[in-house]
Amino acid sequence: MLKHSALTGLLAAVPSAVLAAEPGADAAISDPAVHFDHLWNEMLVDITAIGIVFSLVALYFLVRYRRRHAGEQGRPVKLTALAAVGWAVIPAFAFMADDFYLAAKALNLLNDYRNVPGDRFEVKMESAMWSWTYTYPNGTQAVNELRVPAGKPVVLRMTSKDVVHSHFIPDFRVKEDSMPGRVTYLMFYPQKPGEHVATCAEFCGMMHSKMFGRIIVMPPAEFQAWYDGETRKVAQEKIQQKGV
Amino acid sequence: MGTVLKEWIFTTDHKRVGVLYLIGSLAAFAIAGVMAMLMRIELSTVGPTITANPQDYNVWLYFHGAAMILGFQIPALTGYLANYCVPLMIGARDVAFPRLNALSVWLFWGGIVLALLTFVIPDAPDIMWTGYPPYSLKTGGNTAFYTFTVLLIGFSSILGGVNFLTTVAYMRAPGMGWNRLNVFVWSIVAAFIIQLIFVPVLGTAVTMLLFDKYLGTHFFDPVAGGDVLIYQNLFWFYSHPAVYVILLPFVGITYEIFATFARQRIFNYKMVVYGGMGGVLLLAGEVWAHHLYYAGMPDWLRAGMTVTTLLISIPVGLLMIGLIGTLYRGAISFQVPMLWALGVLFTFFVGGLTGIPLAMASLTFHVGDTAFIPGHFHYVMAVAGTFAIFASVYYLFPKMTGRMYNETVGRIGFWFTFIGINLVFMPMMIAGFRGMPRRYYDYSQFPQLEPMHQLMTVGACIILVGALVTLYNWIQALVSGEKAPANPWGSKSLEWTTPSPPPPGNFPTAPVLGDNWTPYDYGASLTART
């Protein structure tokens, strides 16, 4: 077990955290964004197939049974009781089978989103009209800009100062609301260095559409250097405050 | 003129009440449509286009959503269509409580007038039609306006529910058994059962909002022990079933039009009524939390709601099979009402299929609250419902006015609208998948989506042309259309046995139903009847 769910409790968290720290363990952590795209494509094939079948049948009927002269009437089909029941029950079970197939896939993906690895980078986020404030474990704060190391899962522990917001990172296929009075979580797994948009997806007033920031994914070494520098700054600030 | 106006305002005749509903809801549709045009023009470029104030945009969007759902679709389908058709279809002289009926149309008009005052007051509501707290409590916008509009229209719906359920239960013509009812009548029964169960919940939710904002209670204030999510649950506990209040009647009237223009019996009537409509009714109240998938919901609830929401595809699939099956071995004519009804089939189908990913909690983590959502629900509900309402106006036009519309102009109006909606809502879903969130005044973080937004704006202009052509057609026909016969379509349903327009009391002689009578008794004779 390289990952644990919130439901399996604290006991499972200890060994998985140890295991995940071993070299090569990262490869086994699944990236929800990759699985999302996979399921999305599969679902598109599914609905396109249903769409084509129904459309072809409807189109055929429309052409084949068009009215040819003004007085023409339809030729009703009298269904036997068995046929009537069959036409209801067989499609119902076929649809139900497809529903449960999709539900099973969806629940699997849900697990990818919630199985948060023990070895993660956890940042606190507080949303307010109209900005995101990130607080790193060392106490550093940043507004609308989150720097994270590549190759390590990131967890945001979120709350909101005023109204409901939603932290949406389209590139990582993830969003979760933040709200006053509750703590919510969001996990994503940046693989490569780069920049991504984080934008608000829950209507929050006048500047809703301007409430966005950047997620900057840095090479791990570069990130570490930056982070250590910030840690020193925070420590110095504390010393200065005590001195005063 | 004065007496005519007095006759209309104080009418208790169900047909006139229906027409009053139609006029009011079309007015709401027109103004909400203007708001949509303003929004589309605003979004045609990155940065400010016609207003530099995002608040303007938010008020347009609030009005568009609230007026289209509460002022147009629900009243047009359960007010105008139910009033006009149900008593005629069941062979009744009027509804069970005609004066209550008049009261409900007055309440509706009160709600419409209140909603229109949005543009007069200085602090217009800007809380979207959902009105989520804490924003709706903190905003300087006038949340009370929203609450009172919802309450007025809600009371109107409840009175309508009592009235129509009683009417269908007790006012059917002799011999009109339950299994002989028009599919549309069944859809109204199901829709009003939903309204009676769930409207009070919405009333409660918006009243709590009013109390929190103006009377100092703390239902939604976490600092004082409240919870912001209670509102979202109460709101969607009504507002998801409300989708079915719209869906069932628009599917119902589409069935009527399909049967009439294909001159064919409903395919597997009992499957459609009990499996399709009954199934939707049963599942209506078990899926609301899919609107809260990424609002900090526990995973076990996400899993459960994924399953119940997916199961909605069963009754909806049966309704789809019934519609397509009704075309089988029919004699299909493509007159204007049928064109719009086929438009319903198409948009409802696209919307239904794109709803499947939205049932799956884990897929909404990306597409939820993006433009994919408005793209999807416009197809499945907004456009499909509007197409059905337009189809019904064309279908009932000879009956309501005694005049015929122009076929060619009607076709032009349809094709413009049909092409336009696809140019708006297909790109909208794609933009949503590419990250465009909904309810955005601007999108400077996604400049690459500008061409797509421009395409949508072009589509909106094409819809506008289609809508204006349609409106022109109706007005022109009303003023100088040819006189309509009693039954221009050769329909077998009871409403077409009355003169056009039907006199007060509907049936000059009480309808007599033979042993083998059904409203879809086609194929019995081969004599020409156009």
mmCIF file of C-alpha atoms in Angstrom, chain A residues 6-7 35-37 39-41 43 46-48 50-55 57-59 61-79 83-89 91-93 95-111 113-114 129-130 161-164 166 168-185 197-212, chain B residues 47 53-55 58 126-128 130 132-136 138 222 227-229 232 260-265 267-268 271 293-297 299-300 302-304 306-307 310-314 316-318 320-321 324-325 327-335 338 342 345 349 353-354 356-357 360-370 372 432-446 489-490 492 521-530:
data_model
loop_
_atom_site.group_PDB
_atom_site.id
_atom_site.type_symbol
_atom_site.label_atom_id
_atom_site.label_comp_id
_atom_site.label_asym_id
_atom_site.label_seq_id
_atom_site.Cartn_x
_atom_site.Cartn_y
_atom_site.Cartn_z
ATOM 1 C CA ALA A 6 -8.876 9.311 4.678
ATOM 2 C CA LEU A 7 -11.203 6.512 5.769
ATOM 3 C CA HIS A 35 -6.936 9.010 -15.036
ATOM 4 C CA PHE A 36 -9.469 11.774 -15.497
ATOM 5 C CA ASP A 37 -8.572 12.207 -19.164
ATOM 6 C CA LEU A 39 -12.173 8.115 -18.193
ATOM 7 C CA TRP A 40 -13.374 11.249 -19.973
ATOM 8 C CA ASN A 41 -12.367 9.829 -23.344
ATOM 9 C CA MET A 43 -17.156 8.211 -21.556
ATOM 10 C CA ASP A 46 -19.782 5.602 -24.775
ATOM 11 C CA ILE A 47 -22.151 8.549 -25.293
ATOM 12 C CA THR A 48 -21.148 9.015 -28.928
ATOM 13 C CA ILE A 50 -25.392 5.687 -27.970
ATOM 14 C CA GLY A 51 -25.952 8.955 -29.817
ATOM 15 C CA ILE A 52 -25.125 7.507 -33.216
ATOM 16 C CA VAL A 53 -27.306 4.430 -32.776
ATOM 17 C CA PHE A 54 -30.383 6.427 -31.702
ATOM 18 C CA SER A 55 -29.821 9.126 -34.352
ATOM 19 C CA VAL A 57 -32.702 4.869 -36.151
ATOM 20 C CA ALA A 58 -34.563 8.183 -35.849
ATOM 21 C CA LEU A 59 -33.236 9.433 -39.190
ATOM 22 C CA PHE A 61 -37.721 6.402 -39.555
ATOM 23 C CA LEU A 62 -38.031 10.054 -40.585
ATOM 24 C CA VAL A 63 -37.065 9.280 -44.166
ATOM 25 C CA ARG A 64 -38.740 5.883 -44.513
ATOM 26 C CA TYR A 65 -42.058 6.869 -42.947
ATOM 27 C CA ARG A 66 -42.460 10.384 -44.342
ATOM 28 C CA ARG A 67 -46.007 11.208 -45.425
ATOM 29 C CA ARG A 68 -46.358 10.647 -49.149
ATOM 30 C CA HIS A 69 -49.920 11.893 -49.722
ATOM 31 C CA ALA A 70 -52.169 14.124 -47.674
ATOM 32 C CA GLY A 71 -54.598 11.464 -46.504
ATOM 33 C CA GLU A 72 -52.017 8.902 -45.421
ATOM 34 C CA GLN A 73 -52.357 7.486 -41.909
ATOM 35 C CA GLY A 74 -49.830 5.699 -39.741
ATOM 36 C CA ARG A 75 -50.068 1.913 -39.587
ATOM 37 C CA PRO A 76 -50.211 1.199 -35.855
ATOM 38 C CA VAL A 77 -48.259 -1.671 -34.371
ATOM 39 C CA LYS A 78 -50.233 -3.590 -31.782
ATOM 40 C CA LEU A 79 -47.701 -4.776 -29.217
ATOM 41 C CA ALA A 83 -43.544 -7.311 -26.312
ATOM 42 C CA ALA A 84 -44.744 -4.256 -24.384
ATOM 43 C CA VAL A 85 -43.094 -5.444 -21.195
ATOM 44 C CA GLY A 86 -39.985 -6.481 -23.109
ATOM 45 C CA TRP A 87 -39.649 -3.073 -24.725
ATOM 46 C CA ALA A 88 -39.673 -1.516 -21.263
ATOM 47 C CA VAL A 89 -37.650 -4.013 -19.271
ATOM 48 C CA PRO A 91 -33.817 -1.330 -22.470
ATOM 49 C CA ALA A 92 -34.180 -0.464 -18.787
ATOM 50 C CA PHE A 93 -31.720 -3.180 -17.835
ATOM 51 C CA PHE A 95 -29.322 1.350 -19.528
ATOM 52 C CA MET A 96 -28.894 0.222 -15.945
ATOM 53 C CA ALA A 97 -25.935 -1.948 -16.896
ATOM 54 C CA ASP A 98 -24.291 0.995 -18.618
ATOM 55 C CA ASP A 99 -25.054 3.167 -15.564
ATOM 56 C CA PHE A 100 -23.365 0.770 -13.179
ATOM 57 C CA TYR A 101 -20.436 0.315 -15.548
ATOM 58 C CA LEU A 102 -19.924 4.084 -15.612
ATOM 59 C CA ALA A 103 -20.532 4.369 -11.864
ATOM 60 C CA ALA A 104 -17.844 1.767 -11.188
ATOM 61 C CA LYS A 105 -15.386 3.684 -13.367
ATOM 62 C CA ALA A 106 -16.347 6.954 -11.701
ATOM 63 C CA LEU A 107 -15.844 5.535 -8.207
ATOM 64 C CA ASN A 108 -12.423 4.225 -9.195
ATOM 65 C CA LEU A 109 -11.426 7.682 -10.325
ATOM 66 C CA LEU A 110 -12.857 9.122 -7.112
ATOM 67 C CA ASN A 111 -10.373 6.944 -5.240
ATOM 68 C CA TYR A 113 -8.640 11.886 -6.120
ATOM 69 C CA ARG A 114 -8.971 11.035 -2.446
ATOM 70 C CA MET A 129 -13.110 38.329 -2.099
ATOM 71 C CA TRP A 130 -11.174 38.265 -4.433
ATOM 72 C CA LYS A 161 -12.778 34.273 4.946
ATOM 73 C CA ASP A 162 -16.084 35.492 3.550
ATOM 74 C CA VAL A 163 -18.160 33.743 0.875
ATOM 75 C CA VAL A 164 -18.021 30.467 -1.034
ATOM 76 C CA SER A 166 -13.944 27.354 -5.631
ATOM 77 C CA PHE A 168 -10.122 25.441 -9.851
ATOM 78 C CA ILE A 169 -6.922 24.404 -11.648
ATOM 79 C CA PRO A 170 -8.058 23.340 -15.132
ATOM 80 C CA ASP A 171 -4.683 21.810 -16.077
ATOM 81 C CA PHE A 172 -4.798 19.458 -13.100
ATOM 82 C CA ARG A 173 -8.483 18.581 -13.601
ATOM 83 C CA VAL A 174 -9.377 19.538 -10.072
ATOM 84 C CA LYS A 175 -11.589 21.942 -8.165
ATOM 85 C CA GLU A 176 -13.071 22.129 -4.697
ATOM 86 C CA ASP A 177 -15.126 24.807 -2.968
ATOM 87 C CA SER A 178 -13.739 26.717 -0.020
ATOM 88 C CA MET A 179 -16.221 28.153 2.435
ATOM 89 C CA PRO A 180 -16.404 29.752 5.867
ATOM 90 C CA GLY A 181 -16.902 27.361 8.762
ATOM 91 C CA ARG A 182 -15.609 24.242 7.029
ATOM 92 C CA VAL A 183 -12.254 22.884 5.941
ATOM 93 C CA THR A 184 -12.060 21.312 2.491
ATOM 94 C CA TYR A 185 -9.191 19.588 0.710
ATOM 95 C CA VAL A 197 -3.905 29.024 -13.937
ATOM 96 C CA ALA A 198 -5.863 28.698 -10.689
ATOM 97 C CA THR A 199 -9.183 30.470 -11.020
ATOM 98 C CA CYS A 200 -12.395 30.858 -9.037
ATOM 99 C CA ALA A 201 -15.292 28.654 -10.139
ATOM 100 C CA GLU A 202 -18.006 29.594 -7.636
ATOM 101 C CA PHE A 203 -19.782 32.912 -8.126
ATOM 102 C CA CYS A 204 -18.422 35.282 -5.471
ATOM 103 C CA GLY A 205 -19.443 38.764 -6.511
ATOM 104 C CA MET A 206 -18.240 41.616 -8.619
ATOM 105 C CA MET A 207 -14.644 40.569 -9.318
ATOM 106 C CA HIS A 208 -15.378 36.820 -9.548
ATOM 107 C CA SER A 209 -13.828 36.580 -13.007
ATOM 108 C CA LYS A 210 -10.700 38.430 -11.859
ATOM 109 C CA MET A 211 -10.070 36.065 -8.976
ATOM 110 C CA PHE A 212 -7.233 34.028 -10.404
ATOM 111 C CA GLY B 47 -11.671 42.826 -21.427
ATOM 112 C CA ASN B 53 -18.678 47.422 -14.653
ATOM 113 C CA PRO B 54 -18.837 43.668 -13.878
ATOM 114 C CA GLN B 55 -21.843 44.381 -11.675
ATOM 115 C CA ASN B 58 -23.881 40.013 -12.928
ATOM 116 C CA ASP B 126 -26.771 40.174 -8.337
ATOM 117 C CA ILE B 127 -26.914 36.789 -6.622
ATOM 118 C CA MET B 128 -27.561 34.513 -9.610
ATOM 119 C CA THR B 130 -29.241 30.189 -7.040
ATOM 120 C CA TYR B 132 -26.063 31.115 -2.430
ATOM 121 C CA PRO B 133 -25.214 32.559 0.984
ATOM 122 C CA PRO B 134 -23.000 34.004 2.406
ATOM 123 C CA TYR B 135 -22.701 36.074 -0.785
ATOM 124 C CA SER B 136 -26.433 36.764 -1.009
ATOM 125 C CA LYS B 138 -23.250 40.186 2.219
ATOM 126 C CA PRO B 222 -20.948 29.564 10.702
ATOM 127 C CA ASP B 227 -23.919 26.276 8.054
ATOM 128 C CA VAL B 228 -23.565 27.688 4.557
ATOM 129 C CA LEU B 229 -24.283 24.308 2.983
ATOM 130 C CA GLN B 232 -27.378 24.760 -1.030
ATOM 131 C CA THR B 260 -50.362 14.067 -34.472
ATOM 132 C CA PHE B 261 -47.829 14.684 -37.233
ATOM 133 C CA ALA B 262 -46.804 11.040 -37.582
ATOM 134 C CA ARG B 263 -50.502 10.047 -37.351
ATOM 135 C CA GLN B 264 -49.382 7.211 -35.193
ATOM 136 C CA ARG B 265 -50.231 5.799 -31.783
ATOM 137 C CA PHE B 267 -45.286 3.585 -28.932
ATOM 138 C CA ASN B 268 -45.792 1.474 -25.804
ATOM 139 C CA MET B 271 -43.973 2.143 -20.736
ATOM 140 C CA TYR B 293 -20.153 17.337 -5.595
ATOM 141 C CA TYR B 294 -17.169 19.601 -4.974
ATOM 142 C CA ALA B 295 -18.611 21.520 -2.035
ATOM 143 C CA GLY B 296 -16.709 19.522 0.555
ATOM 144 C CA MET B 297 -19.026 16.541 0.278
ATOM 145 C CA ASP B 299 -16.978 10.562 -0.419
ATOM 146 C CA TRP B 300 -19.704 8.065 0.536
ATOM 147 C CA ARG B 302 -20.518 11.371 -3.709
ATOM 148 C CA ALA B 303 -20.560 7.658 -4.498
ATOM 149 C CA GLY B 304 -24.264 7.266 -3.692
ATOM 150 C CA THR B 306 -23.251 9.212 -8.630
ATOM 151 C CA VAL B 307 -25.307 6.019 -8.786
ATOM 152 C CA LEU B 310 -26.831 7.878 -13.427
ATOM 153 C CA LEU B 311 -30.017 5.874 -12.902
ATOM 154 C CA ILE B 312 -32.060 8.834 -14.220
ATOM 155 C CA SER B 313 -30.899 7.667 -17.640
ATOM 156 C CA ILE B 314 -33.285 4.684 -17.370
ATOM 157 C CA VAL B 316 -35.209 9.195 -19.721
ATOM 158 C CA GLY B 317 -34.014 6.455 -22.073
ATOM 159 C CA LEU B 318 -37.502 4.930 -22.054
ATOM 160 C CA MET B 320 -36.529 8.555 -25.776
ATOM 161 C CA ILE B 321 -37.445 5.083 -27.080
ATOM 162 C CA ILE B 324 -38.542 7.489 -31.640
ATOM 163 C CA GLY B 325 -40.825 4.447 -31.590
ATOM 164 C CA LEU B 327 -42.254 7.593 -35.610
ATOM 165 C CA TYR B 328 -42.116 3.898 -36.608
ATOM 166 C CA ARG B 329 -44.602 3.102 -39.382
ATOM 167 C CA GLY B 330 -46.065 6.583 -39.054
ATOM 168 C CA ALA B 331 -47.026 8.994 -41.821
ATOM 169 C CA ILE B 332 -44.737 11.839 -40.875
ATOM 170 C CA SER B 333 -45.343 15.352 -42.122
ATOM 171 C CA PHE B 334 -42.760 18.053 -41.472
ATOM 172 C CA GLN B 335 -44.966 21.040 -40.790
ATOM 173 C CA MET B 338 -43.224 19.001 -36.049
ATOM 174 C CA LEU B 342 -37.907 17.235 -33.828
ATOM 175 C CA LEU B 345 -35.745 15.441 -29.804
ATOM 176 C CA PHE B 349 -30.787 13.986 -26.737
ATOM 177 C CA LEU B 353 -25.984 12.436 -23.197
ATOM 178 C CA THR B 354 -23.738 15.287 -22.070
ATOM 179 C CA ILE B 356 -23.975 11.527 -18.180
ATOM 180 C CA PRO B 357 -20.434 12.761 -17.310
ATOM 181 C CA MET B 360 -20.133 11.118 -12.218
ATOM 182 C CA ALA B 361 -18.765 12.978 -9.190
ATOM 183 C CA SER B 362 -15.145 12.510 -10.167
ATOM 184 C CA LEU B 363 -15.640 13.989 -13.648
ATOM 185 C CA THR B 364 -17.304 17.117 -12.251
ATOM 186 C CA PHE B 365 -14.084 17.932 -10.396
ATOM 187 C CA HIS B 366 -12.937 19.315 -13.721
ATOM 188 C CA VAL B 367 -16.052 20.237 -15.714
ATOM 189 C CA GLY B 368 -18.291 21.301 -12.802
ATOM 190 C CA ASP B 369 -19.052 25.043 -12.694
ATOM 191 C CA THR B 370 -17.376 25.545 -16.055
ATOM 192 C CA PHE B 372 -19.730 22.963 -19.878
ATOM 193 C CA GLY B 432 -15.905 24.740 -20.537
ATOM 194 C CA PHE B 433 -13.816 21.622 -20.912
ATOM 195 C CA ARG B 434 -10.849 23.836 -21.749
ATOM 196 C CA GLY B 435 -11.221 25.616 -18.427
ATOM 197 C CA MET B 436 -13.652 28.510 -18.970
ATOM 198 C CA PRO B 437 -15.630 28.848 -15.719
ATOM 199 C CA ARG B 438 -19.270 29.912 -15.813
ATOM 200 C CA ARG B 439 -20.612 33.268 -14.602
ATOM 201 C CA TYR B 440 -17.513 35.134 -15.802
ATOM 202 C CA TYR B 441 -17.707 38.746 -16.875
ATOM 203 C CA ASP B 442 -14.247 38.479 -18.399
ATOM 204 C CA TYR B 443 -11.676 35.810 -19.239
ATOM 205 C CA SER B 444 -8.262 37.466 -19.361
ATOM 206 C CA GLN B 445 -6.729 34.284 -17.879
ATOM 207 C CA PHE B 446 -7.971 32.321 -20.902
ATOM 208 C CA TRP B 489 -53.738 18.578 -38.444
ATOM 209 C CA GLY B 490 -56.186 15.662 -38.536
ATOM 210 C CA LYS B 492 -57.646 12.400 -32.973
ATOM 211 C CA ASP B 521 -56.695 6.386 -32.586
ATOM 212 C CA TYR B 522 -54.836 6.651 -35.889
ATOM 213 C CA GLY B 523 -54.850 4.208 -38.746
ATOM 214 C CA ALA B 524 -58.491 3.358 -38.167
ATOM 215 C CA SER B 525 -59.696 4.944 -41.391
ATOM 216 C CA LEU B 526 -57.882 5.781 -44.585
ATOM 217 C CA THR B 527 -60.104 8.676 -45.632
ATOM 218 C CA ALA B 528 -58.387 11.960 -46.408
ATOM 219 C CA ARG B 529 -58.842 14.517 -43.657
ATOM 220 C CA THR B 530 -56.690 17.520 -44.345
#
